[in-house]
Amino acid sequence: MRLLVTGGAGFIGSALVRQVTAETRYELINLDKLTYAGSLASLGDAGADPRHVFERIDICDRGEVDRVFAKYAPDAVIHLAAESHVDRSISGPATFVRTNVVGSSTLLEAATTYWAKRSAAARDSFRFVHVSTDEVYGDIGWDGAPRTEESKYAPSSPYAASKAASDHLARAWCRTYGLPVVVVNASNNYGPYQYPEKLIPLVITKALQRDALPVYGNGKNIRDWLYVEDHARALRAILLRGVPGRTYNVSGRSARTNIAVVHAICALLDELRPDPAGPYRRLVGFVADRPGHDRRYAVDDTRIATEIGWQPRERFETGLEKTVRWYLDNAGWARNVLNAASALSARGLPPKPARTAAGALT
């Protein structure tokens, strides 16, 4: 298979590229704009594999996207390129609309034009996997039932709204043009190589610097945590066995309050790299909540379990320990990507949020 991955230098995309390169014989075409959150260093050995080709492209550039389809003739697309940080979407929503809505629309149009010219057999086997988030379902409250693929959308943040819009576009392209689209709504990802603005890597890096760990509100907001390698395996399974026109929820089956996650990280750091000044929990404090902060997300993953046979392998406790150990062993990676992001910001790219608090980042 020749697989086109968008956002392949980002967190989830690079995990998918590394896993596919290590475990399959696929050829990979990796499209990424290399914004602040993308890094070729995240590809590891996969970046130098002869089956991997990298193209630095903005998915909003129709001409460049068309060129890639024509040059490489992919058999399938996994679309991961997106702006994904909620705080950034609040301070600068236009960037999210451009990338997540306009970019997805551009990619769908280009894919449809390419797909329509292929042979009947190639059209039948082609797949366009559109990767989204559980946040499109909105705040389900403390006691709400986990959302199924048939649940209505109720996004709260500009980020979630932009992803909801892209989901609707993907389904519309499937129904109107026949493009074999599968939509995936996954819960919060965590693991190695995640840019240190999201909750888990943010807490690790701040704690190691003995910085304050500000937690939004009372820290009781609940998220379901999905280890990134499990997500990559789910995407591969959906690529091969997913039904066009269907949506699949992907859950880590590991719901935790944000404050419980922060305390678990602190406990691991106490064990793995103790601070002579005292337990890391001493750094935790609560700050004013962010606008529109959803209380809880949860999705029902019965469909992917029964139709495709996927379930997460990693428990949260083991996945979190692997993640903490990785950041301890790879402090240089975090330092380098943060320095690269600062350099991009200096060249006029959107600045970081004025305040980033733990426990709200999804």
mmCIF file of N, CA and C in Angstrom, residues 197-317:
data_model
loop_
_atom_site.group_PDB
_atom_site.id
_atom_site.type_symbol
_atom_site.label_atom_id
_atom_site.label_comp_id
_atom_site.label_asym_id
_atom_site.label_seq_id
_atom_site.Cartn_x
_atom_site.Cartn_y
_atom_site.Cartn_z
ATOM 1 N N GLU A 197 2.573 21.640 25.282
ATOM 2 C CA GLU A 197 1.521 22.583 25.633
ATOM 3 C C GLU A 197 0.296 21.823 26.119
ATOM 4 N N LYS A 198 0.230 20.521 25.804
ATOM 5 C CA LYS A 198 -0.864 19.680 26.248
ATOM 6 C C LYS A 198 -0.611 19.220 27.685
ATOM 7 N N LEU A 199 -1.653 18.801 28.353
ATOM 8 C CA LEU A 199 -1.611 18.593 29.798
ATOM 9 C C LEU A 199 -0.426 17.760 30.280
ATOM 10 N N ILE A 200 -0.277 16.554 29.776
ATOM 11 C CA ILE A 200 0.719 15.646 30.352
ATOM 12 C C ILE A 200 2.148 16.120 30.104
ATOM 13 N N PRO A 201 2.558 16.427 28.867
ATOM 14 C CA PRO A 201 3.934 16.909 28.700
ATOM 15 C C PRO A 201 4.164 18.275 29.334
ATOM 16 N N LEU A 202 3.113 19.092 29.396
ATOM 17 C CA LEU A 202 3.245 20.401 30.043
ATOM 18 C C LEU A 202 3.583 20.232 31.525
ATOM 19 N N VAL A 203 2.856 19.363 32.209
ATOM 20 C CA VAL A 203 3.096 19.146 33.631
ATOM 21 C C VAL A 203 4.489 18.563 33.848
ATOM 22 N N ILE A 204 4.886 17.606 33.014
ATOM 23 C CA ILE A 204 6.211 17.001 33.171
ATOM 24 C C ILE A 204 7.299 18.061 33.029
ATOM 25 N N THR A 205 7.247 18.842 31.941
ATOM 26 C CA THR A 205 8.317 19.819 31.686
ATOM 27 C C THR A 205 8.320 20.929 32.724
ATOM 28 N N LYS A 206 7.148 21.398 33.137
ATOM 29 C CA LYS A 206 7.100 22.450 34.157
ATOM 30 C C LYS A 206 7.606 21.929 35.503
ATOM 31 N N ALA A 207 7.208 20.711 35.855
ATOM 32 C CA ALA A 207 7.641 20.159 37.138
ATOM 33 C C ALA A 207 9.156 20.007 37.178
ATOM 34 N N LEU A 208 9.735 19.541 36.085
ATOM 35 C CA LEU A 208 11.186 19.353 36.055
ATOM 36 C C LEU A 208 11.936 20.676 36.153
ATOM 37 N N GLN A 209 11.273 21.768 35.758
ATOM 38 C CA GLN A 209 11.868 23.095 35.894
ATOM 39 C C GLN A 209 11.515 23.751 37.228
ATOM 40 N N ARG A 210 10.766 23.033 38.062
ATOM 41 C CA ARG A 210 10.298 23.527 39.359
ATOM 42 C C ARG A 210 9.425 24.762 39.190
ATOM 43 N N ASP A 211 8.684 24.809 38.067
ATOM 44 C CA ASP A 211 7.727 25.885 37.833
ATOM 45 C C ASP A 211 6.387 25.530 38.470
ATOM 46 N N ALA A 212 5.569 26.536 38.681
ATOM 47 C CA ALA A 212 4.221 26.306 39.200
ATOM 48 C C ALA A 212 3.407 25.482 38.204
ATOM 49 N N LEU A 213 2.535 24.639 38.742
ATOM 50 C CA LEU A 213 1.649 23.813 37.916
ATOM 51 C C LEU A 213 0.221 24.326 38.093
ATOM 52 N N PRO A 214 -0.169 25.347 37.313
ATOM 53 C CA PRO A 214 -1.500 25.924 37.479
ATOM 54 C C PRO A 214 -2.575 25.045 36.842
ATOM 55 N N VAL A 215 -3.589 24.696 37.605
ATOM 56 C CA VAL A 215 -4.675 23.836 37.145
ATOM 57 C C VAL A 215 -5.947 24.671 37.046
ATOM 58 N N TYR A 216 -6.608 24.601 35.899
ATOM 59 C CA TYR A 216 -7.835 25.378 35.711
ATOM 60 C C TYR A 216 -8.944 24.934 36.666
ATOM 61 N N GLY A 217 -9.696 25.908 37.178
ATOM 62 C CA GLY A 217 -10.870 25.628 37.991
ATOM 63 C C GLY A 217 -10.523 24.812 39.222
ATOM 64 N N ASN A 218 -11.311 23.743 39.423
ATOM 65 C CA ASN A 218 -11.050 22.862 40.572
ATOM 66 C C ASN A 218 -10.362 21.564 40.168
ATOM 67 N N GLY A 219 -10.021 21.447 38.869
ATOM 68 C CA GLY A 219 -9.314 20.256 38.400
ATOM 69 C C GLY A 219 -10.169 19.026 38.250
ATOM 70 N N LYS A 220 -11.487 19.162 38.396
ATOM 71 C CA LYS A 220 -12.357 17.990 38.365
ATOM 72 C C LYS A 220 -12.853 17.641 36.966
ATOM 73 N N ASN A 221 -12.496 18.423 35.957
ATOM 74 C CA ASN A 221 -12.900 18.110 34.594
ATOM 75 C C ASN A 221 -12.346 16.745 34.198
ATOM 76 N N ILE A 222 -13.165 15.969 33.509
ATOM 77 C CA ILE A 222 -12.829 14.575 33.214
ATOM 78 C C ILE A 222 -12.552 14.408 31.720
ATOM 79 N N ARG A 223 -11.451 13.715 31.428
ATOM 80 C CA ARG A 223 -11.094 13.357 30.061
ATOM 81 C C ARG A 223 -10.778 11.861 30.014
ATOM 82 N N ASP A 224 -11.002 11.275 28.855
ATOM 83 C CA ASP A 224 -10.629 9.883 28.622
ATOM 84 C C ASP A 224 -9.289 9.876 27.897
ATOM 85 N N TRP A 225 -8.336 9.092 28.378
ATOM 86 C CA TRP A 225 -6.963 9.140 27.896
ATOM 87 C C TRP A 225 -6.624 7.930 27.046
ATOM 88 N N LEU A 226 -6.137 8.206 25.835
ATOM 89 C CA LEU A 226 -5.822 7.184 24.833
ATOM 90 C C LEU A 226 -4.337 7.251 24.501
ATOM 91 N N TYR A 227 -3.617 6.170 24.757
ATOM 92 C CA TYR A 227 -2.187 6.138 24.447
ATOM 93 C C TYR A 227 -2.007 6.221 22.933
ATOM 94 N N VAL A 228 -1.085 7.034 22.489
ATOM 95 C CA VAL A 228 -0.990 7.359 21.066
ATOM 96 C C VAL A 228 -0.693 6.133 20.207
ATOM 97 N N GLU A 229 0.065 5.175 20.722
ATOM 98 C CA GLU A 229 0.340 3.968 19.949
ATOM 99 C C GLU A 229 -0.934 3.152 19.736
ATOM 100 N N ASP A 230 -1.822 3.151 20.732
ATOM 101 C CA ASP A 230 -3.111 2.485 20.563
ATOM 102 C C ASP A 230 -3.937 3.190 19.491
ATOM 103 N N HIS A 231 -3.897 4.515 19.484
ATOM 104 C CA HIS A 231 -4.634 5.261 18.463
ATOM 105 C C HIS A 231 -4.100 4.925 17.073
ATOM 106 N N ALA A 232 -2.779 4.873 16.939
ATOM 107 C CA ALA A 232 -2.192 4.531 15.639
ATOM 108 C C ALA A 232 -2.644 3.145 15.183
ATOM 109 N N ARG A 233 -2.694 2.188 16.104
ATOM 110 C CA ARG A 233 -3.169 0.856 15.749
ATOM 111 C C ARG A 233 -4.631 0.888 15.331
ATOM 112 N N ALA A 234 -5.434 1.717 16.009
ATOM 113 C CA ALA A 234 -6.842 1.840 15.640
ATOM 114 C C ALA A 234 -6.988 2.405 14.228
ATOM 115 N N LEU A 235 -6.197 3.418 13.903
ATOM 116 C CA LEU A 235 -6.280 4.011 12.562
ATOM 117 C C LEU A 235 -5.896 3.004 11.488
ATOM 118 N N ARG A 236 -4.882 2.197 11.773
ATOM 119 C CA ARG A 236 -4.492 1.167 10.802
ATOM 120 C C ARG A 236 -5.604 0.134 10.622
ATOM 121 N N ALA A 237 -6.250 -0.244 11.705
ATOM 122 C CA ALA A 237 -7.341 -1.216 11.610
ATOM 123 C C ALA A 237 -8.530 -0.631 10.856
ATOM 124 N N ILE A 238 -8.845 0.636 11.127
ATOM 125 C CA ILE A 238 -9.955 1.291 10.434
ATOM 126 C C ILE A 238 -9.636 1.442 8.954
ATOM 127 N N LEU A 239 -8.396 1.750 8.629
ATOM 128 C CA LEU A 239 -7.983 1.869 7.239
ATOM 129 C C LEU A 239 -8.272 0.579 6.478
ATOM 130 N N LEU A 240 -8.012 -0.554 7.099
ATOM 131 C CA LEU A 240 -8.162 -1.838 6.420
ATOM 132 C C LEU A 240 -9.579 -2.397 6.492
ATOM 133 N N ARG A 241 -10.276 -2.144 7.609
ATOM 134 C CA ARG A 241 -11.559 -2.817 7.816
ATOM 135 C C ARG A 241 -12.738 -1.871 8.042
ATOM 136 N N GLY A 242 -12.475 -0.570 8.078
ATOM 137 C CA GLY A 242 -13.567 0.374 8.273
ATOM 138 C C GLY A 242 -14.477 0.449 7.059
ATOM 139 N N VAL A 243 -15.735 0.709 7.302
ATOM 140 C CA VAL A 243 -16.743 0.766 6.232
ATOM 141 C C VAL A 243 -16.912 2.218 5.781
ATOM 142 N N PRO A 244 -16.746 2.510 4.492
ATOM 143 C CA PRO A 244 -16.950 3.886 4.010
ATOM 144 C C PRO A 244 -18.329 4.408 4.404
ATOM 145 N N GLY A 245 -18.341 5.665 4.838
ATOM 146 C CA GLY A 245 -19.581 6.274 5.292
ATOM 147 C C GLY A 245 -19.839 6.094 6.770
ATOM 148 N N ARG A 246 -19.032 5.286 7.449
ATOM 149 C CA ARG A 246 -19.213 5.029 8.859
ATOM 150 C C ARG A 246 -18.300 5.929 9.690
ATOM 151 N N THR A 247 -18.701 6.130 10.940
ATOM 152 C CA THR A 247 -17.888 6.830 11.925
ATOM 153 C C THR A 247 -17.523 5.840 13.024
ATOM 154 N N TYR A 248 -16.288 5.965 13.544
ATOM 155 C CA TYR A 248 -15.830 5.080 14.618
ATOM 156 C C TYR A 248 -15.268 5.920 15.759
ATOM 157 N N ASN A 249 -15.827 5.728 16.951
ATOM 158 C CA ASN A 249 -15.259 6.334 18.157
ATOM 159 C C ASN A 249 -14.108 5.476 18.656
ATOM 160 N N VAL A 250 -13.035 6.133 19.094
ATOM 161 C CA VAL A 250 -11.873 5.421 19.635
ATOM 162 C C VAL A 250 -11.622 5.943 21.040
ATOM 163 N N SER A 251 -11.709 5.045 22.015
ATOM 164 C CA SER A 251 -11.583 5.412 23.422
ATOM 165 C C SER A 251 -10.393 4.702 24.050
ATOM 166 N N GLY A 252 -9.738 5.384 24.984
ATOM 167 C CA GLY A 252 -8.682 4.744 25.753
ATOM 168 C C GLY A 252 -9.215 3.986 26.952
ATOM 169 N N ARG A 253 -10.519 4.139 27.239
ATOM 170 C CA ARG A 253 -11.161 3.495 28.384
ATOM 171 C C ARG A 253 -10.424 3.842 29.681
ATOM 172 N N SER A 254 -9.986 5.087 29.773
ATOM 173 C CA SER A 254 -9.189 5.519 30.932
ATOM 174 C C SER A 254 -9.616 6.919 31.347
ATOM 175 N N ALA A 255 -10.828 7.056 31.835
ATOM 176 C CA ALA A 255 -11.318 8.362 32.269
ATOM 177 C C ALA A 255 -10.660 8.760 33.584
ATOM 178 N N ARG A 256 -10.174 9.991 33.642
ATOM 179 C CA ARG A 256 -9.535 10.515 34.843
ATOM 180 C C ARG A 256 -9.854 12.004 34.957
ATOM 181 N N THR A 257 -9.957 12.502 36.193
ATOM 182 C CA THR A 257 -10.028 13.949 36.369
ATOM 183 C C THR A 257 -8.658 14.541 36.061
ATOM 184 N N ASN A 258 -8.648 15.789 35.665
ATOM 185 C CA ASN A 258 -7.379 16.442 35.357
ATOM 186 C C ASN A 258 -6.459 16.500 36.567
ATOM 187 N N ILE A 259 -7.027 16.760 37.738
ATOM 188 C CA ILE A 259 -6.177 16.849 38.918
ATOM 189 C C ILE A 259 -5.595 15.478 39.266
ATOM 190 N N ALA A 260 -6.350 14.392 39.007
ATOM 191 C CA ALA A 260 -5.816 13.054 39.253
ATOM 192 C C ALA A 260 -4.642 12.770 38.323
ATOM 193 N N VAL A 261 -4.739 13.242 37.072
ATOM 194 C CA VAL A 261 -3.635 13.052 36.126
ATOM 195 C C VAL A 261 -2.403 13.814 36.600
ATOM 196 N N VAL A 262 -2.603 15.058 37.021
ATOM 197 C CA VAL A 262 -1.481 15.874 37.493
ATOM 198 C C VAL A 262 -0.822 15.218 38.701
ATOM 199 N N HIS A 263 -1.627 14.744 39.648
ATOM 200 C CA HIS A 263 -1.062 14.094 40.844
ATOM 201 C C HIS A 263 -0.332 12.798 40.479
ATOM 202 N N ALA A 264 -0.856 12.052 39.488
ATOM 203 C CA ALA A 264 -0.193 10.811 39.075
ATOM 204 C C ALA A 264 1.172 11.102 38.459
ATOM 205 N N ILE A 265 1.265 12.179 37.680
ATOM 206 C CA ILE A 265 2.551 12.570 37.107
ATOM 207 C C ILE A 265 3.522 12.952 38.218
ATOM 208 N N CYS A 266 3.044 13.725 39.168
ATOM 209 C CA CYS A 266 3.904 14.135 40.286
ATOM 210 C C CYS A 266 4.421 12.928 41.059
ATOM 211 N N ALA A 267 3.557 11.940 41.270
ATOM 212 C CA ALA A 267 3.975 10.746 42.003
ATOM 213 C C ALA A 267 5.051 9.972 41.240
ATOM 214 N N LEU A 268 4.902 9.875 39.922
ATOM 215 C CA LEU A 268 5.907 9.191 39.121
ATOM 216 C C LEU A 268 7.234 9.940 39.154
ATOM 217 N N LEU A 269 7.171 11.257 39.073
ATOM 218 C CA LEU A 269 8.399 12.043 39.135
ATOM 219 C C LEU A 269 9.059 11.926 40.513
ATOM 220 N N ASP A 270 8.253 11.869 41.560
ATOM 221 C CA ASP A 270 8.819 11.657 42.900
ATOM 222 C C ASP A 270 9.616 10.359 42.955
ATOM 223 N N GLU A 271 9.118 9.351 42.245
ATOM 224 C CA GLU A 271 9.781 8.052 42.245
ATOM 225 C C GLU A 271 10.991 8.032 41.317
ATOM 226 N N LEU A 272 10.842 8.591 40.122
ATOM 227 C CA LEU A 272 11.868 8.455 39.092
ATOM 228 C C LEU A 272 12.939 9.535 39.147
ATOM 229 N N ARG A 273 12.553 10.746 39.565
ATOM 230 C CA ARG A 273 13.532 11.825 39.687
ATOM 231 C C ARG A 273 13.154 12.713 40.871
ATOM 232 N N PRO A 274 13.382 12.240 42.070
ATOM 233 C CA PRO A 274 12.959 12.994 43.258
ATOM 234 C C PRO A 274 13.632 14.351 43.342
ATOM 235 N N ASP A 275 12.866 15.313 43.850
ATOM 236 C CA ASP A 275 13.362 16.674 44.030
ATOM 237 C C ASP A 275 13.746 16.858 45.498
ATOM 238 N N PRO A 276 14.982 17.239 45.774
ATOM 239 C CA PRO A 276 15.393 17.434 47.178
ATOM 240 C C PRO A 276 14.538 18.461 47.910
ATOM 241 N N ALA A 277 13.884 19.354 47.155
ATOM 242 C CA ALA A 277 13.071 20.391 47.786
ATOM 243 C C ALA A 277 11.734 19.864 48.295
ATOM 244 N N GLY A 278 11.365 18.647 47.868
ATOM 245 C CA GLY A 278 10.102 18.092 48.348
ATOM 246 C C GLY A 278 9.256 17.516 47.229
ATOM 247 N N PRO A 279 8.083 16.920 47.559
ATOM 248 C CA PRO A 279 7.207 16.315 46.555
ATOM 249 C C PRO A 279 6.783 17.338 45.492
ATOM 250 N N TYR A 280 6.644 16.866 44.263
ATOM 251 C CA TYR A 280 6.264 17.761 43.167
ATOM 252 C C TYR A 280 4.853 18.326 43.339
ATOM 253 N N ARG A 281 4.019 17.652 44.112
ATOM 254 C CA ARG A 281 2.656 18.160 44.314
ATOM 255 C C ARG A 281 2.652 19.532 44.987
ATOM 256 N N ARG A 282 3.747 19.902 45.604
ATOM 257 C CA ARG A 282 3.801 21.217 46.241
ATOM 258 C C ARG A 282 3.691 22.341 45.200
ATOM 259 N N LEU A 283 3.966 22.013 43.915
ATOM 260 C CA LEU A 283 3.947 23.013 42.849
ATOM 261 C C LEU A 283 2.548 23.245 42.273
ATOM 262 N N VAL A 284 1.595 22.384 42.638
ATOM 263 C CA VAL A 284 0.251 22.458 42.058
ATOM 264 C C VAL A 284 -0.549 23.569 42.713
ATOM 265 N N GLY A 285 -1.229 24.349 41.868
ATOM 266 C CA GLY A 285 -2.129 25.389 42.352
ATOM 267 C C GLY A 285 -3.282 25.561 41.386
ATOM 268 N N PHE A 286 -4.371 26.148 41.849
ATOM 269 C CA PHE A 286 -5.563 26.324 41.014
ATOM 270 C C PHE A 286 -5.675 27.774 40.561
ATOM 271 N N VAL A 287 -6.109 27.942 39.288
ATOM 272 C CA VAL A 287 -6.264 29.278 38.709
ATOM 273 C C VAL A 287 -7.657 29.400 38.111
ATOM 274 N N ALA A 288 -8.034 30.622 37.756
ATOM 275 C CA ALA A 288 -9.355 30.863 37.172
ATOM 276 C C ALA A 288 -9.574 29.987 35.947
ATOM 277 N N ASP A 289 -10.774 29.445 35.833
ATOM 278 C CA ASP A 289 -11.090 28.534 34.735
ATOM 279 C C ASP A 289 -11.057 29.263 33.403
ATOM 280 N N ARG A 290 -10.865 28.489 32.333
ATOM 281 C CA ARG A 290 -10.861 29.089 31.004
ATOM 282 C C ARG A 290 -12.295 29.200 30.483
ATOM 283 N N PRO A 291 -12.541 30.080 29.500
ATOM 284 C CA PRO A 291 -13.897 30.247 28.962
ATOM 285 C C PRO A 291 -14.404 28.952 28.322
ATOM 286 N N GLY A 292 -15.653 28.610 28.624
ATOM 287 C CA GLY A 292 -16.304 27.483 27.970
ATOM 288 C C GLY A 292 -15.693 26.130 28.260
ATOM 289 N N HIS A 293 -15.067 25.972 29.415
ATOM 290 C CA HIS A 293 -14.360 24.733 29.733
ATOM 291 C C HIS A 293 -15.348 23.585 29.943
ATOM 292 N N ASP A 294 -15.320 22.590 29.066
ATOM 293 C CA ASP A 294 -16.221 21.447 29.182
ATOM 294 C C ASP A 294 -15.874 20.598 30.395
ATOM 295 N N ARG A 295 -16.913 20.105 31.047
ATOM 296 C CA ARG A 295 -16.693 19.312 32.253
ATOM 297 C C ARG A 295 -16.183 17.914 31.940
ATOM 298 N N ARG A 296 -16.774 17.280 30.940
ATOM 299 C CA ARG A 296 -16.459 15.864 30.727
ATOM 300 C C ARG A 296 -16.700 15.474 29.279
ATOM 301 N N TYR A 297 -15.778 14.646 28.773
ATOM 302 C CA TYR A 297 -15.963 13.969 27.490
ATOM 303 C C TYR A 297 -15.925 12.467 27.740
ATOM 304 N N ALA A 298 -16.698 11.731 26.963
ATOM 305 C CA ALA A 298 -16.634 10.268 27.001
ATOM 306 C C ALA A 298 -17.314 9.736 25.750
ATOM 307 N N VAL A 299 -16.679 8.742 25.117
ATOM 308 C CA VAL A 299 -17.270 8.138 23.927
ATOM 309 C C VAL A 299 -17.418 6.636 24.114
ATOM 310 N N ASP A 300 -18.423 6.093 23.481
ATOM 311 C CA ASP A 300 -18.705 4.661 23.478
ATOM 312 C C ASP A 300 -17.976 4.053 22.281
ATOM 313 N N ASP A 301 -17.074 3.096 22.538
ATOM 314 C CA ASP A 301 -16.289 2.506 21.452
ATOM 315 C C ASP A 301 -16.778 1.108 21.064
ATOM 316 N N THR A 302 -18.056 0.825 21.320
ATOM 317 C CA THR A 302 -18.598 -0.501 21.011
ATOM 318 C C THR A 302 -18.459 -0.838 19.530
ATOM 319 N N ARG A 303 -18.681 0.154 18.676
ATOM 320 C CA ARG A 303 -18.676 -0.129 17.230
ATOM 321 C C ARG A 303 -17.306 -0.617 16.761
ATOM 322 N N ILE A 304 -16.253 0.075 17.123
ATOM 323 C CA ILE A 304 -14.930 -0.345 16.650
ATOM 324 C C ILE A 304 -14.526 -1.681 17.274
ATOM 325 N N ALA A 305 -14.987 -1.921 18.502
ATOM 326 C CA ALA A 305 -14.667 -3.192 19.158
ATOM 327 C C ALA A 305 -15.366 -4.359 18.472
ATOM 328 N N THR A 306 -16.640 -4.194 18.134
ATOM 329 C CA THR A 306 -17.408 -5.296 17.563
ATOM 330 C C THR A 306 -17.212 -5.450 16.061
ATOM 331 N N GLU A 307 -17.121 -4.337 15.321
ATOM 332 C CA GLU A 307 -17.012 -4.420 13.864
ATOM 333 C C GLU A 307 -15.578 -4.653 13.396
ATOM 334 N N ILE A 308 -14.618 -4.097 14.119
ATOM 335 C CA ILE A 308 -13.233 -4.121 13.643
ATOM 336 C C ILE A 308 -12.340 -4.966 14.544
ATOM 337 N N GLY A 309 -12.754 -5.163 15.775
ATOM 338 C CA GLY A 309 -11.979 -6.001 16.678
ATOM 339 C C GLY A 309 -10.842 -5.284 17.371
ATOM 340 N N TRP A 310 -10.925 -3.959 17.432
ATOM 341 C CA TRP A 310 -9.868 -3.187 18.103
ATOM 342 C C TRP A 310 -10.261 -2.889 19.538
ATOM 343 N N GLN A 311 -9.267 -2.891 20.407
ATOM 344 C CA GLN A 311 -9.413 -2.373 21.760
ATOM 345 C C GLN A 311 -8.048 -1.889 22.232
ATOM 346 N N PRO A 312 -7.995 -0.940 23.162
ATOM 347 C CA PRO A 312 -6.694 -0.427 23.600
ATOM 348 C C PRO A 312 -5.901 -1.502 24.327
ATOM 349 N N ARG A 313 -4.583 -1.494 24.105
ATOM 350 C CA ARG A 313 -3.705 -2.426 24.795
ATOM 351 C C ARG A 313 -3.134 -1.829 26.078
ATOM 352 N N GLU A 314 -2.983 -0.509 26.082
ATOM 353 C CA GLU A 314 -2.246 0.140 27.167
ATOM 354 C C GLU A 314 -3.190 0.610 28.264
ATOM 355 N N ARG A 315 -2.897 0.246 29.496
ATOM 356 C CA ARG A 315 -3.593 0.836 30.639
ATOM 357 C C ARG A 315 -3.010 2.225 30.900
ATOM 358 N N PHE A 316 -3.812 3.088 31.500
ATOM 359 C CA PHE A 316 -3.342 4.448 31.723
ATOM 360 C C PHE A 316 -2.094 4.474 32.598
ATOM 361 N N GLU A 317 -2.060 3.647 33.613
ATOM 362 C CA GLU A 317 -0.921 3.651 34.530
ATOM 363 C C GLU A 317 0.376 3.273 33.809
#
